Coordinates of C-alpha atoms and ligand atoms in Angstrom, one line a residue:
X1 CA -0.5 1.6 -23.9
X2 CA 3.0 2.6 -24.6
X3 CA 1.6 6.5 -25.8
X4 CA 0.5 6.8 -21.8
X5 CA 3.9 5.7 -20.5
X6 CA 2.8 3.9 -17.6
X7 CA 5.3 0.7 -17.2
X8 CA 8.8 1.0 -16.4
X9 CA 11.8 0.0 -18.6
X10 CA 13.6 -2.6 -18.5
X11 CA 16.7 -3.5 -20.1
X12 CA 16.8 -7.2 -22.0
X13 CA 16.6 -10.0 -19.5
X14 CA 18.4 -12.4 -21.4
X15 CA 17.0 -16.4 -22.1
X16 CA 20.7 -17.6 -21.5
X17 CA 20.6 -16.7 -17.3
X18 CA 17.3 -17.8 -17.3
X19 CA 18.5 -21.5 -18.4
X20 CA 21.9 -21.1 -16.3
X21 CA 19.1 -20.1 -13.6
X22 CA 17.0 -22.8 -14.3
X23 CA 19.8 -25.6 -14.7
X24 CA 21.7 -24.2 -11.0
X25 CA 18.3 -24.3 -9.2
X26 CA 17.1 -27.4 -10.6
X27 CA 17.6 -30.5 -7.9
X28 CA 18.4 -28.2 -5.1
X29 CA 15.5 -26.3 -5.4
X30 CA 12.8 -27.7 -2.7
X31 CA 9.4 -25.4 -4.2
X32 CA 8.7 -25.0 -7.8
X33 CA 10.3 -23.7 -11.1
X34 CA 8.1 -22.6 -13.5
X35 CA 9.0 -21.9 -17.5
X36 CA 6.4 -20.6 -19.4
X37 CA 4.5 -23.8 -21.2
X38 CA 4.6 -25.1 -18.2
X39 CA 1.7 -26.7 -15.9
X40 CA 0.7 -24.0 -13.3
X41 CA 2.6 -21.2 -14.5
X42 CA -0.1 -19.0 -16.2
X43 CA -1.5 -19.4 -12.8
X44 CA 1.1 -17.6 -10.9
X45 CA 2.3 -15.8 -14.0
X46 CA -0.3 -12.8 -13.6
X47 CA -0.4 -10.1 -10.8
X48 CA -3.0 -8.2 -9.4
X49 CA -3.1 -4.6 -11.9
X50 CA -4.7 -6.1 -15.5
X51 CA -2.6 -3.2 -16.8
X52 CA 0.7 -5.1 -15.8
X53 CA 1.5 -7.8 -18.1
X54 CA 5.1 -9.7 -18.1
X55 CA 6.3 -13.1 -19.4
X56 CA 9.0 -14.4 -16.8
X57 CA 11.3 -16.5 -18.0
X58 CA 11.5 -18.5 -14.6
X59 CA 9.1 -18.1 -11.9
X60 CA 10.8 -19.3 -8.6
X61 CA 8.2 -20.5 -5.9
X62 CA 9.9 -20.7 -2.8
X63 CA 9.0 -23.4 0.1
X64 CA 11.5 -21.7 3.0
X65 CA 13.9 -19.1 3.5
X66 CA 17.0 -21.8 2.1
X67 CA 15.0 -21.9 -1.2
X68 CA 14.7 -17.8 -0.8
X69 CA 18.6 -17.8 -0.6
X70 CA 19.5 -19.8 -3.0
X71 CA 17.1 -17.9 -6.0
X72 CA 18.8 -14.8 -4.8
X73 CA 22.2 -16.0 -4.5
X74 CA 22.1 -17.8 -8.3
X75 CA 20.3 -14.6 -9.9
X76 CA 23.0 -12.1 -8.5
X77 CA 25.6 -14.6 -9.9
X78 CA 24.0 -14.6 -13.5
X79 CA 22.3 -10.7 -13.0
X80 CA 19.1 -12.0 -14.4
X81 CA 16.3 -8.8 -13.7
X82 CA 14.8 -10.2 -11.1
X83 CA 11.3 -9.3 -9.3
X84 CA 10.3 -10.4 -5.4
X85 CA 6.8 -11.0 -5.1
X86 CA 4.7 -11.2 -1.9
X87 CA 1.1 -10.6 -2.7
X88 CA 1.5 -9.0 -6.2
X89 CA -0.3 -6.4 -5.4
X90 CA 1.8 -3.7 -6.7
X91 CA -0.1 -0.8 -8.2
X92 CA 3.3 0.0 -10.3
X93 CA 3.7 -4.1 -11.2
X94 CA 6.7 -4.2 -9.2
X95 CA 6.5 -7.6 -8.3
X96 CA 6.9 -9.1 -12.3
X97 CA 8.9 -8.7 -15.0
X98 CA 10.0 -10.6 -18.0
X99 CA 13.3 -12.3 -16.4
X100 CA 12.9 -13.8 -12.7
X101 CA 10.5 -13.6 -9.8
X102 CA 11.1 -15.0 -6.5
X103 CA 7.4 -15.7 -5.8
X104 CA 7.1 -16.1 -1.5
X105 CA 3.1 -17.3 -2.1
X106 CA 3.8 -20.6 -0.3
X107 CA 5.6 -18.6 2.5
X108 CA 2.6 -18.1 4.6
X109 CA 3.2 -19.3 8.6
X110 CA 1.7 -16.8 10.9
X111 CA 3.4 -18.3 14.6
X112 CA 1.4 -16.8 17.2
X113 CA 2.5 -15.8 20.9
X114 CA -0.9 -14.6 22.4
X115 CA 0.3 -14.3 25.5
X116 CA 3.3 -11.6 25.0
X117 CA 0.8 -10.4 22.1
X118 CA 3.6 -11.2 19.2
X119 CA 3.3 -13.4 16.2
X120 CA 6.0 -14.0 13.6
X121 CA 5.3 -14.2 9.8
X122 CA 6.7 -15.1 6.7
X123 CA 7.4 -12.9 4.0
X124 CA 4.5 -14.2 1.9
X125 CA 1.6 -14.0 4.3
X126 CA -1.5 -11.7 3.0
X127 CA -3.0 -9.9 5.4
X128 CA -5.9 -12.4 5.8
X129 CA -3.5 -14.4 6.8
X130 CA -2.5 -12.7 9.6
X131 CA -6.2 -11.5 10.7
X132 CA -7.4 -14.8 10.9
X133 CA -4.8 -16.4 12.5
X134 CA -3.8 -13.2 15.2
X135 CA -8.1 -13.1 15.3
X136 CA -8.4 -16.6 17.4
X137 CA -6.4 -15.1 20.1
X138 CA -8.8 -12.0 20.0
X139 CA -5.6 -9.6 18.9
X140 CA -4.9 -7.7 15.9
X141 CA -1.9 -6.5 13.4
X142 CA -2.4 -2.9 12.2
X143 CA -2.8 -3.7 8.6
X144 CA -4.2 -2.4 5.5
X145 CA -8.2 -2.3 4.1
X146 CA -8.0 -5.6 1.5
X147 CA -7.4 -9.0 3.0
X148 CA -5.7 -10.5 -0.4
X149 CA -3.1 -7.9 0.1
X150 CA 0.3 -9.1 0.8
X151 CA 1.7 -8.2 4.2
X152 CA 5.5 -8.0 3.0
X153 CA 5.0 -4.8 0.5
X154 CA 2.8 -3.4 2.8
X155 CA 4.6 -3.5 5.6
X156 CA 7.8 -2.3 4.0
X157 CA 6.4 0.7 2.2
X158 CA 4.5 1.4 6.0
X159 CA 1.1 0.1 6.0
X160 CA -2.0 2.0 6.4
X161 CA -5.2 0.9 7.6
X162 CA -8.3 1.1 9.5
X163 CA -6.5 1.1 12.7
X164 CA -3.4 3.4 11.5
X165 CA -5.3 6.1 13.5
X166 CA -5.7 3.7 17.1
X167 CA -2.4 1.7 16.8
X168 CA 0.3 3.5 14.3
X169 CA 1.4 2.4 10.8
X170 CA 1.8 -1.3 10.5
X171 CA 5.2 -0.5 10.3
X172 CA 5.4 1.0 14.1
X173 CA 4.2 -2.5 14.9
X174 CA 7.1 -4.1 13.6
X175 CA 10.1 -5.4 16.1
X176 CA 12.4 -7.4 14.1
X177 CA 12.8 -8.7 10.1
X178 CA 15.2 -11.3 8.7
X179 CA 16.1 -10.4 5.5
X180 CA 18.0 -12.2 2.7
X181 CA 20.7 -10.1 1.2
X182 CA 21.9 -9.5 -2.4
X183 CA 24.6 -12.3 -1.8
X184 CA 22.4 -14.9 -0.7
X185 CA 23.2 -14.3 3.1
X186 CA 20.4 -14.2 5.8
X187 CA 20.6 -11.0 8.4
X188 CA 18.7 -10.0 11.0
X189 CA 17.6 -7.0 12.1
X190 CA 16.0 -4.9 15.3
X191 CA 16.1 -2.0 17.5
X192 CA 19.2 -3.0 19.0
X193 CA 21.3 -5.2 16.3
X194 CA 21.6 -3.9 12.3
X195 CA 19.6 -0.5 13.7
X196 CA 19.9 1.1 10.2
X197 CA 18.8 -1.6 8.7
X198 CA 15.4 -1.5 11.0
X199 CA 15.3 1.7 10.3
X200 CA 15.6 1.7 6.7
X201 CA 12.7 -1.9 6.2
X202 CA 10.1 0.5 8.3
X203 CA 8.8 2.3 4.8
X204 CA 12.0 2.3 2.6
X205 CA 10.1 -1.0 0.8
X206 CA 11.5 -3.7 -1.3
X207 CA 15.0 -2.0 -1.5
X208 CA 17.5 -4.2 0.7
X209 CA 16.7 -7.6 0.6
X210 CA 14.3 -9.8 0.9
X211 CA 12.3 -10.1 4.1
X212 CA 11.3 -14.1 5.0
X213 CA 10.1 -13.3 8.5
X214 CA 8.7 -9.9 10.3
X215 CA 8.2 -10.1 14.2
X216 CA 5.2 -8.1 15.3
X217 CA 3.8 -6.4 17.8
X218 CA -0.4 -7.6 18.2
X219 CA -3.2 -5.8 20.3
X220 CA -7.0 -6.7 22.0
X221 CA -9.4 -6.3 19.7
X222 CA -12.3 -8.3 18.4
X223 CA -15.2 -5.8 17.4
X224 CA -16.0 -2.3 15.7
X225 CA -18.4 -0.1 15.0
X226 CA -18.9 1.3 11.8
X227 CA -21.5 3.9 10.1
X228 CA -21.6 4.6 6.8
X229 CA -23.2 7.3 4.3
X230 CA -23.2 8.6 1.1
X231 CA -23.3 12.6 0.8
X232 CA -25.2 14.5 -1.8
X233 CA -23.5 16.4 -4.3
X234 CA -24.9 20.0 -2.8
X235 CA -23.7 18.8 0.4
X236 CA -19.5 17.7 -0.3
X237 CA -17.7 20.7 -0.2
X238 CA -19.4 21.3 3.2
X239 CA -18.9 18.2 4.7
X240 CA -15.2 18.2 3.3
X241 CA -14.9 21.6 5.0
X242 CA -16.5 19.9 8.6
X243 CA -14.2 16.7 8.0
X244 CA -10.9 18.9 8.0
X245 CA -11.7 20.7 11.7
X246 CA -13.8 17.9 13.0
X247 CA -10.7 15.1 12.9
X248 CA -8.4 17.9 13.5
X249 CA -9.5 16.9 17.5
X250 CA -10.9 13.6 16.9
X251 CA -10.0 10.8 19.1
X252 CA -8.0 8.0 18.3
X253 CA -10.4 5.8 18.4
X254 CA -12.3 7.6 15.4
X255 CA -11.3 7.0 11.7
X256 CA -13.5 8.6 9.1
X257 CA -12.7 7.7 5.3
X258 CA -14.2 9.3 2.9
X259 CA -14.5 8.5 -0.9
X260 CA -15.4 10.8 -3.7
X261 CA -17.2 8.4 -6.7
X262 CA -20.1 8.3 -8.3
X263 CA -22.8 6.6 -6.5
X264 CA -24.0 3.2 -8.1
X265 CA -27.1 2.0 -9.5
X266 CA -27.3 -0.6 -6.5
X267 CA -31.1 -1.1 -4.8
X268 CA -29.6 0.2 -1.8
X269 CA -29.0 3.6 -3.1
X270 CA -31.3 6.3 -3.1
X271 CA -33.0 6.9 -6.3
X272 CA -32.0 10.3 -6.6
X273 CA -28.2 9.6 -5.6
X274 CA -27.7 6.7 -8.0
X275 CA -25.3 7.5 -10.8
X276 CA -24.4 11.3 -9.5
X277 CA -21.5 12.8 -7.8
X278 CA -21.1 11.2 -3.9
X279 CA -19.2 11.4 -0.6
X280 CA -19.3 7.8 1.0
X281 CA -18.5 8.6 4.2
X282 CA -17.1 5.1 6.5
X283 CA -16.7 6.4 10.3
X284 CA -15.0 3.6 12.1
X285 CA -15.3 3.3 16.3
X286 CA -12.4 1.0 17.6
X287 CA -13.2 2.1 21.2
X288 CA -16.7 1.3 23.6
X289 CA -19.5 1.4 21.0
X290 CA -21.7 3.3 23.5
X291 CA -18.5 6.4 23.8
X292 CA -18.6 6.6 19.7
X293 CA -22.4 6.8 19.1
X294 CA -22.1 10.4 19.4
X295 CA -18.9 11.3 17.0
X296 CA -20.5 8.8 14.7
X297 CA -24.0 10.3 14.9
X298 CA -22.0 13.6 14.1
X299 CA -20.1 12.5 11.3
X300 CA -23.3 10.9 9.3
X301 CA -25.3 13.6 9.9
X302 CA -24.9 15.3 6.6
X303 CA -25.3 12.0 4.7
X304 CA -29.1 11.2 2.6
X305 CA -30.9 10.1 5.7
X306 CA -32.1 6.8 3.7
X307 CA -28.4 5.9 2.5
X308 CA -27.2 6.1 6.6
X309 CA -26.7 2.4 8.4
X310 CA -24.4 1.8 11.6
X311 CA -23.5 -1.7 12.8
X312 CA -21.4 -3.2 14.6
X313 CA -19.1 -6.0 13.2
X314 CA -15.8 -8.2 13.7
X315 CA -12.6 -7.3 13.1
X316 CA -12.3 -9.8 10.5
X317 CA -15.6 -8.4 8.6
X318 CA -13.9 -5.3 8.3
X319 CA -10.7 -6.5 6.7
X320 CA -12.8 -8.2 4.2
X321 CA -15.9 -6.4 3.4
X322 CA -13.0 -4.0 0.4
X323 CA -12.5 -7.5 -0.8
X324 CA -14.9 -7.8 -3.9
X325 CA -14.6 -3.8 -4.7
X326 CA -11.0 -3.8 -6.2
X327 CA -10.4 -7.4 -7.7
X328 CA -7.6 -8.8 -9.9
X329 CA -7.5 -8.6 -13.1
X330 CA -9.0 -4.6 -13.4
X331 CA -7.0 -2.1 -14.8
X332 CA -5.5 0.6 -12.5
X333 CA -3.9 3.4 -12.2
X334 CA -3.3 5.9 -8.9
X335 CA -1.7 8.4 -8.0
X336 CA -1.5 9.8 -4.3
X337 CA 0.0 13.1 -2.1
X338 CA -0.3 14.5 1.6
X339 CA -2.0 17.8 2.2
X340 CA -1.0 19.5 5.3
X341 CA -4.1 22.3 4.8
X342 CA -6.5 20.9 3.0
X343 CA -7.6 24.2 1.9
X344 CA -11.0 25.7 0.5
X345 CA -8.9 25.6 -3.1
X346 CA -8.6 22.0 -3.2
X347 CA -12.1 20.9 -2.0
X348 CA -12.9 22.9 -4.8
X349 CA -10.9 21.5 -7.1
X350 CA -11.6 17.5 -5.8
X351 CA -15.6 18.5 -6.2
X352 CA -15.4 19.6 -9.9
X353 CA -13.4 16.7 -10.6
X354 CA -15.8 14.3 -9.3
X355 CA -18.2 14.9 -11.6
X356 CA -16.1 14.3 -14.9
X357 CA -15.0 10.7 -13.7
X358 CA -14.6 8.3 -16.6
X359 CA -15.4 5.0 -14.7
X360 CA -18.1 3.8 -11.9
X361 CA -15.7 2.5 -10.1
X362 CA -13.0 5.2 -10.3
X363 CA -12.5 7.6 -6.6
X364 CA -11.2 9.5 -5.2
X365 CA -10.3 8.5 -1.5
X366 CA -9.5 10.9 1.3
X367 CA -7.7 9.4 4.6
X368 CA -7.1 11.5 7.8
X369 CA -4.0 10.2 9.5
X370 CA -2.4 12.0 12.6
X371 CA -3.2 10.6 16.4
X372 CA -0.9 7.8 16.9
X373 CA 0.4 7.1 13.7
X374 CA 1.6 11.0 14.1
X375 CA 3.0 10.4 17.6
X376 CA 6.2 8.8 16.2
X377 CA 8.9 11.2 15.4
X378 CA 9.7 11.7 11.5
X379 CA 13.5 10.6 12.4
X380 CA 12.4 7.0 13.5
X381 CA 11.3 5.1 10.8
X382 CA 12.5 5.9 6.9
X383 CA 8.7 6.0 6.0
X384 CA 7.6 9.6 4.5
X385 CA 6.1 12.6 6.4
X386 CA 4.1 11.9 9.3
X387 CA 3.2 15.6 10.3
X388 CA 0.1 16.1 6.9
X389 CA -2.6 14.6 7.9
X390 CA -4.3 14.4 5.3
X391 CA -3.8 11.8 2.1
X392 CA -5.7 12.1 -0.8
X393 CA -5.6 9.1 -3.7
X394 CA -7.0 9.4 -6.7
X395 CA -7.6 5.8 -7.6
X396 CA -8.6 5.0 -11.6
X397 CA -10.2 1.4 -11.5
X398 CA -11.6 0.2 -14.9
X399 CA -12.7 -3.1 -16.5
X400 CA -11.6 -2.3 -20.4
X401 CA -8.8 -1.4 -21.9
X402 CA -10.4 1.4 -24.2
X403 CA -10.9 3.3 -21.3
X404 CA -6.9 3.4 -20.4
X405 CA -6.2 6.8 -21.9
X406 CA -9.9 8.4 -20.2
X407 CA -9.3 7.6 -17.0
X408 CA -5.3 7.5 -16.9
X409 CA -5.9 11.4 -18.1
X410 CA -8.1 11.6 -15.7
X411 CA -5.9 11.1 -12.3
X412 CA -2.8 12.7 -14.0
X413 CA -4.4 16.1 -14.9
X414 CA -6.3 16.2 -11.4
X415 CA -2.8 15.6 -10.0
X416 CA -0.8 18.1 -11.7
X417 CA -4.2 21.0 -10.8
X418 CA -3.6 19.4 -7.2
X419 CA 0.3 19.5 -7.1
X420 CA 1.2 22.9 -6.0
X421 CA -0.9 22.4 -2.8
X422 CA 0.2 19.1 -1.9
X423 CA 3.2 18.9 0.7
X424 CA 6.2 17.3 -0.4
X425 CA 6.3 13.6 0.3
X426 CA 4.5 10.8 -0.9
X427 CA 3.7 7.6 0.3
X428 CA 5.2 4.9 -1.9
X429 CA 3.5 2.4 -1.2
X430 CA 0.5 4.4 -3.5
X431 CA 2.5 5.3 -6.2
X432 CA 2.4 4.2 -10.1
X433 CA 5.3 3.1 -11.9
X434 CA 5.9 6.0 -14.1
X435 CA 7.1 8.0 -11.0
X436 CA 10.4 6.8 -10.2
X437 CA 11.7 10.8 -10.0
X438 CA 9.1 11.0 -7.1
X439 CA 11.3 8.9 -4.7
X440 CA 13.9 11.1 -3.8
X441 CA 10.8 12.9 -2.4
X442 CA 9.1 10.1 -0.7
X443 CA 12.7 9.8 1.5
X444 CA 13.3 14.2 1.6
X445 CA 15.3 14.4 4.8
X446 CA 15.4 11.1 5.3
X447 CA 17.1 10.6 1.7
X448 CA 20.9 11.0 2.2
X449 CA 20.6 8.0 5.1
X450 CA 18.4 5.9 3.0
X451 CA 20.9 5.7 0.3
X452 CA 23.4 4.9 2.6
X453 CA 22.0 1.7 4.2
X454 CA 20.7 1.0 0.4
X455 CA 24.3 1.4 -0.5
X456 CA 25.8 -1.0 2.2
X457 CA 22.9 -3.7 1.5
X458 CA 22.7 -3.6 -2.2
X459 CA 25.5 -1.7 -4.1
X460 CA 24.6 -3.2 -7.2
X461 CA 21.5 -2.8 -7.0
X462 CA 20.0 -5.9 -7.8
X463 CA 16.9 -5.4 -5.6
X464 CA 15.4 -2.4 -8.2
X465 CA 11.9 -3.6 -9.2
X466 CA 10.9 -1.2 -6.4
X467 CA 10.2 2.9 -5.7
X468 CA 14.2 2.2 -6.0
X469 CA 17.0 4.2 -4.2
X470 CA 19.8 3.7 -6.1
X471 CA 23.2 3.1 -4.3
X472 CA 26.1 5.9 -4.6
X473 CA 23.3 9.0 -5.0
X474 CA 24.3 10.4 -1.5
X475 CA 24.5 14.1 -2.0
X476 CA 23.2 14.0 -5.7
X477 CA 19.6 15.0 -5.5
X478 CA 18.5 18.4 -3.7
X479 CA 14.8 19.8 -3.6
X480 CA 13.7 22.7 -5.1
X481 CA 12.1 25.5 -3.1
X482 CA 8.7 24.7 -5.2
X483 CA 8.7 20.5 -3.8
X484 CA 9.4 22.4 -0.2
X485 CA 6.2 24.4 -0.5
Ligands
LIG1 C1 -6.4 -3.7 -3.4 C2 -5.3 -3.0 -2.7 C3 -5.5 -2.5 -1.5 C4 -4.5 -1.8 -0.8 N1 -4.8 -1.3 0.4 C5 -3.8 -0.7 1.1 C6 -4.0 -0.2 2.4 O1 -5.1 -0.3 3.0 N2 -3.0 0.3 3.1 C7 -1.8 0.5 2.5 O2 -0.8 1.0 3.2 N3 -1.5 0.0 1.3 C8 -2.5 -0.5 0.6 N4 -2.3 -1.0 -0.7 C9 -1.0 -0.7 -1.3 C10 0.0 -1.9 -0.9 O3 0.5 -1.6 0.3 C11 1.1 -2.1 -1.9 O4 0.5 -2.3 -3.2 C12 2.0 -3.2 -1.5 O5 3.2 -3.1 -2.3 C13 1.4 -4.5 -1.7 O6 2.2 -5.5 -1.2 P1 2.3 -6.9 -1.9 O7 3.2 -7.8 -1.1 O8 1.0 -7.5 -2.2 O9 3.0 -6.5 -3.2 P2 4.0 -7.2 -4.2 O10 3.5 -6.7 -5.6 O11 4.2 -8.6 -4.0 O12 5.3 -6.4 -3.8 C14 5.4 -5.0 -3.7 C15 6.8 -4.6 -3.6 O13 7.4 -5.1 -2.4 C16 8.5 -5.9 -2.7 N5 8.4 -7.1 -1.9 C17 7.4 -8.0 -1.8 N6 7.6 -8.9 -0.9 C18 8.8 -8.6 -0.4 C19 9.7 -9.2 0.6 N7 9.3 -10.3 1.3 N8 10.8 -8.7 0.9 C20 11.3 -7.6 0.2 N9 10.5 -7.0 -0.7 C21 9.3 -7.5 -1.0 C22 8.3 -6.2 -4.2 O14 9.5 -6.5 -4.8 C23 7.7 -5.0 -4.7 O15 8.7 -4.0 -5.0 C24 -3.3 -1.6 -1.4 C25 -3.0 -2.2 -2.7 C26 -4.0 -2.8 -3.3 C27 -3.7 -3.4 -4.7

C-alpha cells in the first residue's frame, strides 16, 4: 500500500507514555483500558475503512465526560499521539492510530425534549441512535444516509443528508456543544457564550476538543416518499443535463440523488441493464405525498420503465435502507468537490468514466444541495462553501486488497480530469487522508479565523488526527488564482 500513499504519517508513538498512560489512568479510570493481548480489544481495535489498519497501544473506552477528561488531560501530559473516536467512520482513518484513542462508543444517551423539539446527545451516539430515539416523539435530526455512522464526526465536519435540502446541514441544527479541551477542562459553547468557538465546531471537525454533548434542534416528521430508478447508459448525459435545471427551482421538499455505478446482477434489475453503465436515480418527497407525485413522476421518467418503484416509507427505513451497501471492513477510498456549473464538459467526462470502473460497488454519487441548507450565510458557520450546489464524490468501495491500486487510480485520475472545473472548497468530512494540503481550502475565507480559534483552543496541537488546522498559520497560506477559478 505504501507505493499509493494513502495513510498519513505519523511520528513514533512511543510504548513508554503508553505505560505512564496506562499506570495514571488505571484505578481512576471508570470505562475500560485496553492493551493489545487483551480480552475485547481486537473488538474495538478496528475501524470502519479495511484499508486503515493501526495497533494502539491503549484504547481508552470512556463511560462519562470525567473519564473523557481525564484520557485527555493524562495524554497531553505525556504527548502520546492520540486519536478521538466516535463512530470510526472516518474515510481518512482519523479516528486510530498506533498510540492512544479515546473511544466515546459507550457514550450514547440521546435525552429527549419533545415538547420544545430538543434532545441532547453524547458525543458517541451514531445516528441510529438518535433516529430511533428522536423517532418515538415523531421528530427528526437532519443527519446523514448510514445509521452506523457516528453523529460526532458528522456533525462537526457539517452533516449532510437526506433532509439537508428540507432542514439545513446537521450542523445548522446544532444550538450548543460541551467540549473537553486540550488541558482536560470542560467548556461550553453557543450562540451567545464562547461564540467563536460555535462557530468554529459547526464544520471545522475534530480540531478543538473533544465534544461529550451537542444540544439540537429536532422537527415533525415520521414518513417519506421515495422513487427510485436506474437510467440507461444512452440516457445519462441527458438526464444529468435535466437534473442540473430541474433542481435549479426545485422545492425544498424535493431531494434527488443520483449515483453513477454499474448496475448489478440482482433479479430486480433489468436484464439488459445488469452489469452496464447506470444512473440510479433516489427522488425523495419530505412534504404531502399527494404535492410530490408530480416532481417525482418527472424525475423517473427517463429511468427503464421496469427498474421504476415509488413507495412510501418511515423515516427510520430511510436512515437504514444504505446500511448493508457500504459495510465495515471494505476497502475505500473517495475523493469529493463542489461544482457551481456543472457544465456539458463534466457530464461528459463523469459518463466516460463510468464505464471504466474497476469494482461493482465503486460510484460515483452526485448530491444537489442549495434550498435551506443554502439559506444560511457562508459567514455563519466555519463549514465550506454553501453557494455550489452541486457535490460530486467519487466513492471507490472494494472487497480485495489487489484491487487497491485499480480503483485508487481510478478516483485520483478522474479527480485531477475533474479539478479545473470544480469550485474551490471541499467538504471535509469526504475527504481521504492523503489530502491534508486541501484544508486550507475547505476553510478559504473562513481560514485566517479558523486558525485563530484553533490557536486559542489547541496551540499545541494535540487534537491533529483530523483535516487539521494547525495553530500559528494565520496569514501563512494564500490561494492561487487557479484554486479561485
Ligand atoms: C458509510 C458512511 C456514510 C456516510 N454518510 C455520510 C452522509 O450521509 N453525510 C455526511 O455528511 N457524511 C457522511 N459520511 C462521512 C462522515 O460524516 C465522516 O466519515 C465522519 O467523520 C464520521 O463520523 P464518525 O464519528 O463515525 O467518525 P470517527 O472516525 O469516529 O471520527 C471522525 C473525526 O471526528 C473526530 N471526532 C469524533 N468524535 C469526536 C468528538 N466527540 N469530538 C471531537 N472530535 C471527534 C475524530 O477525531 C476524527 O477526526 C459517511 C461516512 C461513511 C463511512
Amino acid at each position: 500500500m505504501d507505493e499509493l500513499n494513502i495513510a498519513p504519517l505519523f511520528p513514533e508513538t512511543g510504548a513508554s507514555s503508553a505505560r505512564e498512560m496506562y499506570a495514571s489512568l488505571d484505578g481512576r479510570f471508570k470505562g475500560d483500558l485496553l492493551r493489545p493481548g487483551e480480552w475485547g480489544y481486537e473488538d474495538v481495535r478496528s475501524v470502519w475503512n479495511g484499508m486503515v489498519s493501526r495497533s494502539p497501544r491503549l484504547i481508552a473506552r470512556c463511560a462519562d465526560v470525567a473519564d473523557v477528561q481525564l484520557a485527555v488531560k493524562m495524554a497531553s501530559a505525556t504527548g502520546i499521539l492520540t486519536a478521538i473516536r466516535c463512530g470510526g467512520h472516518s474515510l481518512a482513518g482519523f479516528s486510530t492510530c498506533d498510540g492512544l484513542v479515546i473511544d466515546l462508543s459507550r457514550m450514547r444517551e440521546v435525552a429527549l425534549d419533545s415538547d420544545n423539539r430538543r434532545a441532547r446527545i453524547s458525543g458517541g451516539c451514531l445516528l441510529g441512535s438518535i433516529d430511533s430515539a428522536t423517532q418515538q416523539a415523531g421528530l427528526v435530526f437532519p443527519s446523514g444516509v448510514v445509521s452506523h455512522t457516528g453523529a460526532s464526526g458528522l456533525i462537526l465536519g457539517g452533516g449532510t443528508g437526506w433532509l439537508t435540502r428540507r432542514f439545513g446541514l446537521s450542523c445548522d441544527n446544532v444550538e450548543g456543544f460541551t467540549m473537553v479541551t486540550a488541558d482536560g477542562s470542560l467548556v461550553h459553547c453557543s450562540e451567545s457564550e464562547n461564540p467563536d468557538l460555535f462557530w468554529a465546531l459547526r464544520g471545522g471537525g475534530g480540531n478543538f476538543g473533544v465534544v461529550t454533548e451537542f444540544e439540537l434542534r429536532l422537527h415533525p416528521l415520521t414518513s417519506v416518499v421515495l422513487g427510485e430508478g436506474l437510467v440507461p447508459e444512452r440516457e445519462i448525459h441527458r438526464v444529468l443535463q435535466f437534473w442540473r435545471e430541474f433542481m435549479a427551482d426545485a422545492p425544498f421538499d424535493l431531494k434527488w440523488n443520483i449515483d453513477l455505478r454499474l448496475a448489478s446482477q440482482a433479479k430486480n434489475v433489468p436484464v439488459a441493464l445488469r452489469g452496464r453503465p447506470v444512473a440510479g436515480s433516489s427522488v425523495l418527497w419530505t412534504g404531502d405525498p399527494e404535492k410530490g407525485q408530480p416532481y417525482i413522476g418527472h424525475a423517473l421518467s427517463q429511468c427503464h420503465p421496469d427498474s421504476v418503484r415509488t413507495r412510501r416509507m418511515s423515516f427510520l427505513e430511510l436512515q437504514t435502507m444504505a446500511d448493508l451497501s457500504f459495510p465495515h471492513g471494505r476497502r475505500y477510498y473517495m475523493k469529493s468537490g463542489y461544482f457551481a456549473d456543472f457544465a456539458d464538459s463534466t457530464i461528459d467526462c463523469l459518463v466516460a468514466a463510468t464505464s471504466e470502473i474497476p469494482s461493482p460497488d465503486t460510484q460515483i454519487e452526485l448530491a444537489y444541495l442549495g434550498a435551506a441548507a443554502a439559506q444560511v450565510p457562508a459567514t455563519e458557520t466555519a463549514f465550506g462553501d454553501r453557494s455550489a450546489p452541486v457535490i460530486v464524490n467519487l466513492l471507490a468501495n472494494w472487497a480485495e486488497p489487489a484491487l487497491d491500486a485499480a480503483n485508487i487510480s481510478w478516483v485520483r485520475q478522474l479527480f485531477h480530469k475533474l479539478r479545473p472545473a470544480m469550485k474551490p472548497g471541499v467538504y471535509v468530512n469526504f475527504m481521504s487522508a492523503d489530502e491534508q494540503d486541501r484544508v486550507p481550502e475547505a476553510y478559504h475565507q473562513r481560514w485566517e479565523r479558523i486558525v485563530e480559534v484553533k490557536s486559542h483552543y489547541d496551540p499545541h496541537n494535540f487534537f491533529r488526527l483530523n483535516q487539521n488546522i494547525p495553530p500559528g498559520t494565520r496569514g501563512q497560506t494564500s490561494f492561487s488564482d487557479a484554486t479561485d477559478k
